[in-house]
PDB file of C-alpha atoms in Angstrom:
ATOM      1  CA  GLY L1197     163.933  82.696 125.801  1.00  0.00           C
ATOM      2  CA  SER L1198     165.144  85.692 127.801  1.00  0.00           C
ATOM      3  CA  LYS L1199     163.996  89.253 128.395  1.00  0.00           C
ATOM      4  CA  ALA L1200     166.006  92.390 127.774  1.00  0.00           C
ATOM      5  CA  PRO L1201     166.431  94.680 130.825  1.00  0.00           C
ATOM      6  CA  ILE L1202     164.152  97.313 129.262  1.00  0.00           C
ATOM      7  CA  GLN L1203     161.475  94.664 128.736  1.00  0.00           C
ATOM      8  CA  ARG L1204     161.714  93.561 132.357  1.00  0.00           C
ATOM      9  CA  LEU L1205     161.302  97.207 133.369  1.00  0.00           C
ATOM     10  CA  ALA L1206     158.240  97.529 131.110  1.00  0.00           C
ATOM     11  CA  ASP L1207     156.752  94.409 132.720  1.00  0.00           C
ATOM     12  CA  VAL L1208     157.283  95.854 136.210  1.00  0.00           C
ATOM     13  CA  ILE L1209     155.609  99.126 135.207  1.00  0.00           C
ATOM     14  CA  SER L1210     152.740  97.196 133.599  1.00  0.00           C
ATOM     15  CA  GLY L1211     152.264  95.340 136.889  1.00  0.00           C
ATOM     16  CA  TYR L1212     151.373  98.645 138.582  1.00  0.00           C
ATOM     17  CA  PHE L1213     149.840 100.299 135.527  1.00  0.00           C
ATOM     18  CA  VAL L1214     147.155  97.672 134.824  1.00  0.00           C
ATOM     19  CA  PRO L1215     145.386  97.749 138.217  1.00  0.00           C
ATOM     20  CA  ILE L1216     145.593 101.575 138.283  1.00  0.00           C
ATOM     21  CA  VAL L1217     143.954 101.863 134.832  1.00  0.00           C
ATOM     22  CA  VAL L1218     141.290  99.305 135.758  1.00  0.00           C
ATOM     23  CA  GLY L1219     140.659 101.229 138.991  1.00  0.00           C
ATOM     24  CA  ILE L1220     140.285 104.531 137.103  1.00  0.00           C
ATOM     25  CA  ALA L1221     137.877 102.845 134.648  1.00  0.00           C
ATOM     26  CA  VAL L1222     135.737 101.537 137.524  1.00  0.00           C
ATOM     27  CA  LEU L1223     135.825 104.973 139.169  1.00  0.00           C
ATOM     28  CA  THR L1224     134.779 106.581 135.835  1.00  0.00           C
ATOM     29  CA  PHE L1225     131.844 104.154 135.604  1.00  0.00           C
ATOM     30  CA  ILE L1226     130.710 105.012 139.146  1.00  0.00           C
ATOM     31  CA  ILE L1227     131.025 108.802 138.627  1.00  0.00           C
ATOM     32  CA  TRP L1228     129.234 108.603 135.258  1.00  0.00           C
ATOM     33  CA  ILE L1229     126.287 106.509 136.480  1.00  0.00           C
ATOM     34  CA  ALA L1230     126.006 108.423 139.755  1.00  0.00           C
ATOM     35  CA  PHE L1231     126.547 112.057 138.718  1.00  0.00           C
ATOM     36  CA  VAL L1232     126.963 112.618 134.942  1.00  0.00           C
ATOM     37  CA  GLN L1233     124.086 110.568 133.479  1.00  0.00           C
ATOM     38  CA  GLN L1234     122.410 109.246 136.569  1.00  0.00           C
ATOM     39  CA  GLY L1235     121.089 105.728 136.431  1.00  0.00           C
ATOM     40  CA  GLN L1236     122.019 105.195 132.770  1.00  0.00           C
ATOM     41  CA  PHE L1237     124.139 102.045 132.524  1.00  0.00           C
ATOM     42  CA  GLU L1238     125.114 102.139 128.843  1.00  0.00           C
ATOM     43  CA  PRO L1239     126.784 105.619 128.755  1.00  0.00           C
ATOM     44  CA  ALA L1240     128.638 104.817 131.980  1.00  0.00           C
ATOM     45  CA  LEU L1241     129.896 101.540 130.501  1.00  0.00           C
ATOM     46  CA  VAL L1242     131.015 103.316 127.290  1.00  0.00           C
ATOM     47  CA  ALA L1243     132.926 105.892 129.368  1.00  0.00           C
ATOM     48  CA  ALA L1244     134.638 103.148 131.406  1.00  0.00           C
ATOM     49  CA  ILE L1245     135.559 101.218 128.251  1.00  0.00           C
ATOM     50  CA  ALA L1246     136.889 104.440 126.681  1.00  0.00           C
ATOM     51  CA  VAL L1247     139.310 104.811 129.598  1.00  0.00           C
ATOM     52  CA  LEU L1248     140.505 101.211 129.174  1.00  0.00           C
ATOM     53  CA  VAL L1249     140.960 101.581 125.409  1.00  0.00           C
ATOM     54  CA  ILE L1250     142.825 104.914 125.541  1.00  0.00           C
ATOM     55  CA  ALA L1251     145.042 103.999 128.504  1.00  0.00           C
ATOM     56  CA  CYS L1252     145.438 100.361 127.435  1.00  0.00           C
ATOM     57  CA  PRO L1253     148.639  98.973 129.016  1.00  0.00           C
ATOM     58  CA  CYS L1254     148.880  96.353 126.247  1.00  0.00           C
ATOM     59  CA  ALA L1255     150.961  98.736 124.119  1.00  0.00           C
ATOM     60  CA  LEU L1256     153.473  99.134 126.941  1.00  0.00           C
ATOM     61  CA  GLY L1257     153.840  95.385 127.356  1.00  0.00           C
ATOM     62  CA  LEU L1258     153.956  94.607 123.624  1.00  0.00           C
ATOM     63  CA  ALA L1259     156.079  97.471 122.282  1.00  0.00           C
ATOM     64  CA  THR L1260     159.424  96.253 123.632  1.00  0.00           C
ATOM     65  CA  PRO L1261     159.267  92.589 122.525  1.00  0.00           C
ATOM     66  CA  THR L1262     157.827  93.671 119.153  1.00  0.00           C
ATOM     67  CA  SER L1263     160.622  96.177 118.550  1.00  0.00           C
ATOM     68  CA  ILE L1264     163.211  93.556 119.556  1.00  0.00           C
ATOM     69  CA  MET L1265     161.737  91.065 117.072  1.00  0.00           C
ATOM     70  CA  VAL L1266     161.717  93.652 114.271  1.00  0.00           C
ATOM     71  CA  GLY L1267     165.287  94.739 115.120  1.00  0.00           C
ATOM     72  CA  THR L1268     166.502  91.132 115.190  1.00  0.00           C
ATOM     73  CA  GLY L1269     164.846  90.383 111.838  1.00  0.00           C
ATOM     74  CA  LYS L1270     166.207  93.504 110.114  1.00  0.00           C
ATOM     75  CA  ALA L1271     169.699  92.789 111.452  1.00  0.00           C
ATOM     76  CA  ALA L1272     169.517  89.160 110.247  1.00  0.00           C
ATOM     77  CA  GLU L1273     168.620  90.409 106.751  1.00  0.00           C
ATOM     78  CA  ASN L1274     171.941  92.270 106.796  1.00  0.00           C
ATOM     79  CA  GLY L1275     173.912  89.298 108.100  1.00  0.00           C
ATOM     80  CA  ILE L1276     174.087  90.484 111.732  1.00  0.00           C
ATOM     81  CA  LEU L1277     173.131  87.952 114.390  1.00  0.00           C
ATOM     82  CA  PHE L1278     172.315  88.927 117.976  1.00  0.00           C
ATOM     83  CA  LYS L1279     172.404  86.457 120.838  1.00  0.00           C
ATOM     84  CA  GLY L1280     169.295  88.011 122.401  1.00  0.00           C
ATOM     85  CA  GLY L1281     167.329  91.157 123.161  1.00  0.00           C
ATOM     86  CA  GLU L1282     169.713  92.210 125.915  1.00  0.00           C
ATOM     87  CA  HIS L1283     172.586  92.422 123.416  1.00  0.00           C
ATOM     88  CA  ILE L1284     170.544  94.567 121.012  1.00  0.00           C
ATOM     89  CA  GLU L1285     169.759  96.954 123.861  1.00  0.00           C
ATOM     90  CA  ARG L1286     173.442  97.223 124.785  1.00  0.00           C
ATOM     91  CA  THR L1287     174.689  98.075 121.281  1.00  0.00           C
ATOM     92  CA  HIS L1288     174.668 101.797 122.142  1.00  0.00           C
ATOM     93  CA  GLN L1289     177.406 101.050 124.689  1.00  0.00           C
ATOM     94  CA  ILE L1290     179.798  99.594 122.078  1.00  0.00           C
ATOM     95  CA  ASP L1291     183.110 101.474 121.963  1.00  0.00           C
ATOM     96  CA  THR L1292     185.268  98.861 120.182  1.00  0.00           C
ATOM     97  CA  VAL L1293     184.622  96.585 117.219  1.00  0.00           C
ATOM     98  CA  VAL L1294     186.931  93.611 116.581  1.00  0.00           C
ATOM     99  CA  LEU L1295     187.133  92.391 112.988  1.00  0.00           C
ATOM    100  CA  ASP L1296     188.490  89.163 111.566  1.00  0.00           C
ATOM    101  CA  LYS L1297     190.826  89.733 108.607  1.00  0.00           C
ATOM    102  CA  THR L1298     190.305  87.004 106.003  1.00  0.00           C
ATOM    103  CA  GLY L1299     186.883  87.244 104.368  1.00  0.00           C
ATOM    104  CA  THR L1300     185.836  90.209 106.508  1.00  0.00           C
ATOM    105  CA  ILE L1301     188.338  92.963 105.802  1.00  0.00           C
ATOM    106  CA  THR L1302     189.610  91.129 102.721  1.00  0.00           C
ATOM    107  CA  ASN L1303     187.676  89.487  99.880  1.00  0.00           C
ATOM    108  CA  GLY L1304     188.456  86.033 101.262  1.00  0.00           C
ATOM    109  CA  LYS L1305     189.632  84.720  97.885  1.00  0.00           C
ATOM    110  CA  PRO L1306     193.402  84.522  98.301  1.00  0.00           C
ATOM    111  CA  VAL L1307     195.757  82.962  95.767  1.00  0.00           C
ATOM    112  CA  VAL L1308     199.205  81.417  96.162  1.00  0.00           C
ATOM    113  CA  THR L1309     201.755  83.877  94.781  1.00  0.00           C
ATOM    114  CA  ASP L1310     205.016  82.178  95.784  1.00  0.00           C
ATOM    115  CA  PHE L1311     206.184  78.747  96.875  1.00  0.00           C
ATOM    116  CA  ASP L1312     209.682  78.141  98.172  1.00  0.00           C
ATOM    117  CA  GLY L1313     210.086  74.427  98.801  1.00  0.00           C
ATOM    118  CA  ASP L1314     210.211  70.959  97.267  1.00  0.00           C
ATOM    119  CA  GLU L1315     207.410  68.871  95.771  1.00  0.00           C
ATOM    120  CA  GLU L1316     207.007  66.692  98.872  1.00  0.00           C
ATOM    121  CA  ALA L1317     206.472  69.762 101.055  1.00  0.00           C
ATOM    122  CA  LEU L1318     203.765  71.032  98.687  1.00  0.00           C
ATOM    123  CA  GLN L1319     202.113  67.614  98.522  1.00  0.00           C
ATOM    124  CA  LEU L1320     201.924  67.219 102.307  1.00  0.00           C
ATOM    125  CA  LEU L1321     200.831  70.850 102.733  1.00  0.00           C
ATOM    126  CA  ALA L1322     197.970  70.581 100.223  1.00  0.00           C
ATOM    127  CA  SER L1323     196.951  67.171 101.576  1.00  0.00           C
ATOM    128  CA  ALA L1324     196.632  68.610 105.082  1.00  0.00           C
ATOM    129  CA  GLU L1325     194.729  71.681 103.912  1.00  0.00           C
ATOM    130  CA  LYS L1326     192.195  69.864 101.709  1.00  0.00           C
ATOM    131  CA  GLY L1327     189.869  69.233 104.671  1.00  0.00           C
ATOM    132  CA  SER L1328     190.002  72.814 105.936  1.00  0.00           C
ATOM    133  CA  GLU L1329     187.271  75.403 105.255  1.00  0.00           C
ATOM    134  CA  HIS L1330     189.672  78.361 105.519  1.00  0.00           C
ATOM    135  CA  PRO L1331     190.079  80.442 102.317  1.00  0.00           C
ATOM    136  CA  LEU L1332     193.886  80.180 102.592  1.00  0.00           C
ATOM    137  CA  ALA L1333     193.544  76.392 102.530  1.00  0.00           C
ATOM    138  CA  ASP L1334     191.448  76.575  99.361  1.00  0.00           C
ATOM    139  CA  ALA L1335     194.141  78.701  97.705  1.00  0.00           C
ATOM    140  CA  ILE L1336     196.847  76.170  98.569  1.00  0.00           C
ATOM    141  CA  VAL L1337     194.812  73.164  97.383  1.00  0.00           C
ATOM    142  CA  ASN L1338     193.943  74.918  94.113  1.00  0.00           C
ATOM    143  CA  TYR L1339     197.623  75.748  93.575  1.00  0.00           C
ATOM    144  CA  ALA L1340     198.675  72.123  94.161  1.00  0.00           C
ATOM    145  CA  GLN L1341     196.025  70.879  91.741  1.00  0.00           C
ATOM    146  CA  THR L1342     197.286  73.220  89.013  1.00  0.00           C
ATOM    147  CA  MET L1343     200.724  71.702  89.616  1.00  0.00           C
ATOM    148  CA  ASN L1344     199.213  68.179  89.218  1.00  0.00           C
ATOM    149  CA  ILE L1345     200.164  67.184  92.758  1.00  0.00           C
ATOM    150  CA  LYS L1346     198.457  64.037  94.062  1.00  0.00           C
ATOM    151  CA  LEU L1347     196.806  64.605  97.460  1.00  0.00           C
ATOM    152  CA  LEU L1348     197.205  62.052 100.240  1.00  0.00           C
ATOM    153  CA  ASP L1349     194.987  61.022 103.155  1.00  0.00           C
ATOM    154  CA  THR L1350     195.532  62.916 106.397  1.00  0.00           C
ATOM    155  CA  THR L1351     195.355  61.601 109.957  1.00  0.00           C
ATOM    156  CA  ASP L1352     195.552  63.374 113.331  1.00  0.00           C
ATOM    157  CA  PHE L1353     194.738  66.791 111.871  1.00  0.00           C
ATOM    158  CA  GLU L1354     194.796  69.653 114.392  1.00  0.00           C
ATOM    159  CA  ALA L1355     194.139  73.352 113.772  1.00  0.00           C
ATOM    160  CA  VAL L1356     195.776  75.722 116.280  1.00  0.00           C
ATOM    161  CA  PRO L1357     193.913  79.087 116.186  1.00  0.00           C
ATOM    162  CA  GLY L1358     196.173  82.025 115.390  1.00  0.00           C
ATOM    163  CA  ARG L1359     199.148  79.710 114.847  1.00  0.00           C
ATOM    164  CA  GLY L1360     198.665  77.106 112.101  1.00  0.00           C
ATOM    165  CA  ILE L1361     197.999  73.394 111.667  1.00  0.00           C
ATOM    166  CA  LYS L1362     199.536  70.039 112.579  1.00  0.00           C
ATOM    167  CA  ALA L1363     198.886  66.786 110.761  1.00  0.00           C
ATOM    168  CA  ASN L1364     200.208  63.292 110.240  1.00  0.00           C
ATOM    169  CA  ILE L1365     200.395  62.204 106.587  1.00  0.00           C
ATOM    170  CA  SER L1366     201.864  58.868 105.498  1.00  0.00           C
ATOM    171  CA  GLY L1367     203.729  58.606 108.793  1.00  0.00           C
ATOM    172  CA  LYS L1368     205.266  62.089 108.500  1.00  0.00           C
ATOM    173  CA  ASN L1369     204.505  64.876 110.959  1.00  0.00           C
ATOM    174  CA  LEU L1370     203.639  68.121 109.206  1.00  0.00           C
ATOM    175  CA  ILE L1371     203.622  71.539 110.868  1.00  0.00           C
ATOM    176  CA  VAL L1372     202.434  74.635 108.975  1.00  0.00           C
ATOM    177  CA  GLY L1373     202.118  78.096 110.462  1.00  0.00           C
ATOM    178  CA  ASN L1374     203.692  81.364 111.498  1.00  0.00           C
ATOM    179  CA  ARG L1375     207.009  82.120 113.211  1.00  0.00           C
ATOM    180  CA  GLN L1376     205.551  81.797 116.701  1.00  0.00           C
ATOM    181  CA  PHE L1377     204.147  78.359 115.922  1.00  0.00           C
ATOM    182  CA  MET L1378     207.491  77.135 114.586  1.00  0.00           C
ATOM    183  CA  ASN L1379     209.298  78.497 117.640  1.00  0.00           C
ATOM    184  CA  ASP L1380     206.759  76.781 119.919  1.00  0.00           C
ATOM    185  CA  GLU L1381     207.428  73.493 118.093  1.00  0.00           C
ATOM    186  CA  ASN L1382     211.237  73.990 118.278  1.00  0.00           C
ATOM    187  CA  VAL L1383     211.693  74.177 114.497  1.00  0.00           C
ATOM    188  CA  ASP L1384     214.809  76.046 113.323  1.00  0.00           C
ATOM    189  CA  ILE L1385     213.652  78.705 110.818  1.00  0.00           C
ATOM    190  CA  LYS L1386     216.730  80.966 110.723  1.00  0.00           C
ATOM    191  CA  ASN L1387     217.299  80.332 107.011  1.00  0.00           C
ATOM    192  CA  SER L1388     213.772  81.504 106.186  1.00  0.00           C
ATOM    193  CA  GLU L1389     213.845  84.953 107.800  1.00  0.00           C
ATOM    194  CA  ASP L1390     215.041  86.973 104.791  1.00  0.00           C
ATOM    195  CA  ILE L1391     212.589  85.568 102.267  1.00  0.00           C
ATOM    196  CA  MET L1392     209.716  85.686 104.771  1.00  0.00           C
ATOM    197  CA  THR L1393     210.382  89.363 105.501  1.00  0.00           C
ATOM    198  CA  GLN L1394     210.414  90.018 101.759  1.00  0.00           C
ATOM    199  CA  PHE L1395     207.011  88.358 101.339  1.00  0.00           C
ATOM    200  CA  GLU L1396     205.549  90.226 104.298  1.00  0.00           C
ATOM    201  CA  LYS L1397     206.736  93.615 103.048  1.00  0.00           C
ATOM    202  CA  SER L1398     204.779  92.970  99.835  1.00  0.00           C
ATOM    203  CA  GLY L1399     201.568  92.404 101.839  1.00  0.00           C
ATOM    204  CA  LYS L1400     201.530  88.637 101.521  1.00  0.00           C
ATOM    205  CA  THR L1401     200.713  86.074 104.202  1.00  0.00           C
ATOM    206  CA  ALA L1402     203.678  83.711 104.520  1.00  0.00           C
ATOM    207  CA  MET L1403     203.342  80.261 106.071  1.00  0.00           C
ATOM    208  CA  LEU L1404     206.289  78.118 107.088  1.00  0.00           C
ATOM    209  CA  ILE L1405     206.360  74.370 106.445  1.00  0.00           C
ATOM    210  CA  ALA L1406     208.162  71.790 108.584  1.00  0.00           C
ATOM    211  CA  ILE L1407     208.268  68.012 108.165  1.00  0.00           C
ATOM    212  CA  ASN L1408     209.388  65.882 111.111  1.00  0.00           C
ATOM    213  CA  GLN L1409     210.580  69.038 112.947  1.00  0.00           C
ATOM    214  CA  GLU L1410     212.728  70.112 109.986  1.00  0.00           C
ATOM    215  CA  TYR L1411     212.082  73.316 108.030  1.00  0.00           C
ATOM    216  CA  ARG L1412     211.194  72.399 104.417  1.00  0.00           C
ATOM    217  CA  GLY L1413     209.794  75.504 102.761  1.00  0.00           C
ATOM    218  CA  MET L1414     207.408  78.404 102.704  1.00  0.00           C
ATOM    219  CA  VAL L1415     204.228  79.372 100.874  1.00  0.00           C
ATOM    220  CA  ALA L1416     203.055  82.968 100.338  1.00  0.00           C
ATOM    221  CA  VAL L1417     199.392  83.807  99.812  1.00  0.00           C
ATOM    222  CA  ALA L1418     197.910  87.193  98.892  1.00  0.00           C
ATOM    223  CA  ASP L1419     194.371  88.387  99.550  1.00  0.00           C
ATOM    224  CA  THR L1420     192.980  91.738  98.421  1.00  0.00           C
ATOM    225  CA  VAL L1421     191.168  94.207 100.682  1.00  0.00           C
ATOM    226  CA  LYS L1422     187.447  94.669  99.961  1.00  0.00           C
ATOM    227  CA  ASP L1423     186.487  97.887  98.160  1.00  0.00           C
ATOM    228  CA  SER L1424     183.969  98.680 100.925  1.00  0.00           C
ATOM    229  CA  THR L1425     186.321  98.092 103.863  1.00  0.00           C
ATOM    230  CA  ALA L1426     187.823 101.598 104.127  1.00  0.00           C
ATOM    231  CA  ALA L1427     184.406 103.291 103.985  1.00  0.00           C
ATOM    232  CA  ALA L1428     182.950 100.920 106.593  1.00  0.00           C
ATOM    233  CA  ILE L1429     185.852 101.501 109.001  1.00  0.00           C
ATOM    234  CA  LYS L1430     185.563 105.262 108.481  1.00  0.00           C
ATOM    235  CA  GLN L1431     181.865 105.083 109.406  1.00  0.00           C
ATOM    236  CA  LEU L1432     182.763 103.260 112.607  1.00  0.00           C
ATOM    237  CA  HIS L1433     185.450 105.858 113.391  1.00  0.00           C
ATOM    238  CA  ASP L1434     182.891 108.628 112.796  1.00  0.00           C
ATOM    239  CA  LEU L1435     180.781 106.962 115.506  1.00  0.00           C
ATOM    240  CA  ASN L1436     183.836 107.180 117.840  1.00  0.00           C
ATOM    241  CA  ILE L1437     184.199 103.387 117.757  1.00  0.00           C
ATOM    242  CA  LYS L1438     187.689 101.920 117.907  1.00  0.00           C
ATOM    243  CA  VAL L1439     188.309  99.286 115.215  1.00  0.00           C
ATOM    244  CA  VAL L1440     190.670  96.362 115.862  1.00  0.00           C
ATOM    245  CA  MET L1441     191.866  93.705 113.407  1.00  0.00           C
ATOM    246  CA  LEU L1442     192.299  90.343 115.118  1.00  0.00           C
ATOM    247  CA  THR L1443     194.490  87.990 113.071  1.00  0.00           C
ATOM    248  CA  GLY L1444     197.167  85.362 113.420  1.00  0.00           C
ATOM    249  CA  ASP L1445     199.070  87.167 110.666  1.00  0.00           C
ATOM    250  CA  ASN L1446     202.168  89.346 111.161  1.00  0.00           C
ATOM    251  CA  GLU L1447     201.894  93.079 111.942  1.00  0.00           C
TER     252      GLU L1447
END
């Protein structure tokens, strides 16, 4: 639906190139029939057509869109989607790549390693997470099911990117997320600092749980880094590309 800058340039050049080539072909026909093989139409026509075939501007007009289509298709086969030809053309200008953490840098199959809270907190947490597509949510729901926890219906579910979730379950307001989210919601989490720091030092993602603005527990989830991640990031570094991990997790 849109043209890359290089394709627009090729179209401009073709706009001048076509009449020039046609003009040269006509001139070749005239010279051939007048001077080379005088009065012989067929050889003059063959010479004119030869000029058109050899200098055909079609290749100039078709090469760019064809290469963009091939590039887009090959990239799609490898799970890379481009918004359009212009973005493919600009990839050589990339100096920074921003990566999501869960499922991109990590395997995206986390498991609950620790739970510090009561049964009600786990029930409300798993009930809120059952409708989420995030891998961390799957880990929590699976953990609750192994503990034979009955899941409840959730209303007024809200996901806050980079922070956590809010939900209303059986008339109780549930807040789950990181320190910043709890501070934003005015939940006192002083008693959780020591255990949360301990979880974080062991490479786990810790999420705080509050019910009706009161801190009720914490869940720790661990996800392993993909075997190919280090090599992929090294390749990007070798290309002088800065790599950034964008995550709502702690440092």
